Amino acid sequence: MKQNFPILSQKVNGKELIYFDNAATCQKPISVVQKIDEYYQETNSNIHRGAHFLANKATEEYEAAREYTAKFLGAEKSSLINFVRGTTEAINLVAYAFGDKFIGKDDEIIISELEHHSNIVPWQMLCERTGAKLRVIPINDIGELNYEVYAELLSEKTKLVSINYVSNALGTINDVETIIEKAHAVGAKVFLDGAQAAPHLKVNVQELDCDFFAFSAHKVYGPTGIGVLYGKEDVLNAMNPFHGGGEMIETVTFEKTTYNKLPYKFEAGTPNICGVIAMAEALKFVDEIGIENIAKHENDLLEYATEKMQTIEGMTFYGTSKNKSGVISFLIDGIHPYDLGVLLDKQGIAIRTGHHCTQPLMNKLQIEGTCRASFAIYNTKEEVDVFIKALNRAVLMLK
Ligand code: PMP
């Protein structure tokens, strides 16, 4: 598998590169890299309004990518797939286009202690604009949501529940079915931040019955700067537009503009055409392997690495739910995460250290940050063995 990823064949600091920073962004298979190359060598044109060969070719590939993405997510129609820059933009889009229209003073938005900053700050900004209030589901000591408190937080004031499906910092897989069912029972809409779910779990937005779902291509073997916002048709249709400009309009006069239908309503300006086409190639890569096989491989690595890491003195794991994805967040007594990260890098191993864009979660855990190793399809048990040796060496040097 590793040979499918050209970037992984390089040496870092004279050592074989071991890339365990996949929850931040994962590497791209050759098929995706070639697609990007092919696009700019053979296809590049603006889309939707050209009569010429390249304009038609680019438009067809772009819209075929939308169809593919809709199938990947199990969406009812491809017009419910809105291309955005990534999960962050999707959340901001909904905060403005849905939030400003449907959420008002004293209404409530529920998030959780597990959220990434991108699923906190846009809602805080919305609360500042509207006078709405943010409510937060706490976690228990193994990093799972407290569903009893969630049930208590829900009321007829709740207009939106926005939760990550899988936590980037701890790896916890949330019980989103329960979250969605309970939210709908009080008439609230649900936004699922799928940034860490799309790479590892089979997603079917219709079965989940979520109102919104977002993910970023770069965490699913695709390029950066492109992602998806799925929304239910009636909800998307009822929303305000987000960005104004070309493509999102039907007619424009100086007196009044009418807006385009879905999905163009939310795709103002020239989009990341190459990114969309290359993202679909990445989703094909995932489908060819089978997401269940990817998940199984990562779970095997998770179990294998966790067991070996337990033998290291002073090891503490953060997030130990049985239901978690291939993320290991940890600290070793007396060692600063950054120092450990730098020493591992010297041995060619890339992990992430810090707060993982989850400062409120770190505050709750009363730590500044953690070290985080996260796995993808190209990682191996041999790499875990090298990682464990490197950890032991680092501990000897730093303690
Ligand atoms: N939510 C979660 C759970 C994430 O892990 C991330 C990325 N670390 C984001 C949102 C934001 O994604 P992006 O930076 O691609 O917009």
Coordinates of C-alpha atoms and ligand atoms in Angstrom, one line a residue, residues 23-24 85-89 91 116 118-119 164 166-168 193 195-196 216 218-219 356-357 372, ligand 1:
A23 CA -6.0 13.0 11.8
A24 CA -4.5 16.4 10.8
R85 CA -13.4 24.8 1.2
G86 CA -13.7 22.2 4.0
T87 CA -15.5 21.4 7.2
T88 CA -14.7 24.8 8.7
E89 CA -16.4 26.6 5.8
I91 CA -20.0 25.1 9.6
H116 CA -12.9 21.2 17.4
S118 CA -14.3 25.1 14.1
N119 CA -17.4 23.6 15.7
N164 CA -18.6 15.9 15.8
V166 CA -15.7 11.3 15.7
S167 CA -13.4 13.4 18.0
N168 CA -10.1 14.4 16.4
D193 CA -19.1 17.4 11.8
A195 CA -14.3 15.6 9.4
Q196 CA -12.9 12.6 11.3
S216 CA -12.9 17.8 4.3
H218 CA -7.8 16.3 2.7
K219 CA -8.6 13.9 5.6
H356 CA -5.4 19.8 18.5
C357 CA -7.7 22.9 18.1
R372 CA -1.3 12.3 19.2
Ligands
PMP1 N1 -13.7 19.1 12.8 C1 -12.9 18.2 13.2 C2 -13.4 17.1 14.1 C3 -11.6 18.2 12.7 O1 -10.8 17.2 13.0 C4 -11.2 19.2 11.8 C5 -9.8 19.2 11.3 N2 -8.8 19.0 12.2 C6 -12.1 20.2 11.5 C7 -13.4 20.1 12.0 C8 -11.8 21.3 10.6 O2 -11.5 20.8 9.3 P1 -10.8 21.7 8.2 O3 -9.6 22.4 8.8 O4 -10.5 20.8 7.1 O5 -11.9 22.7 7.8

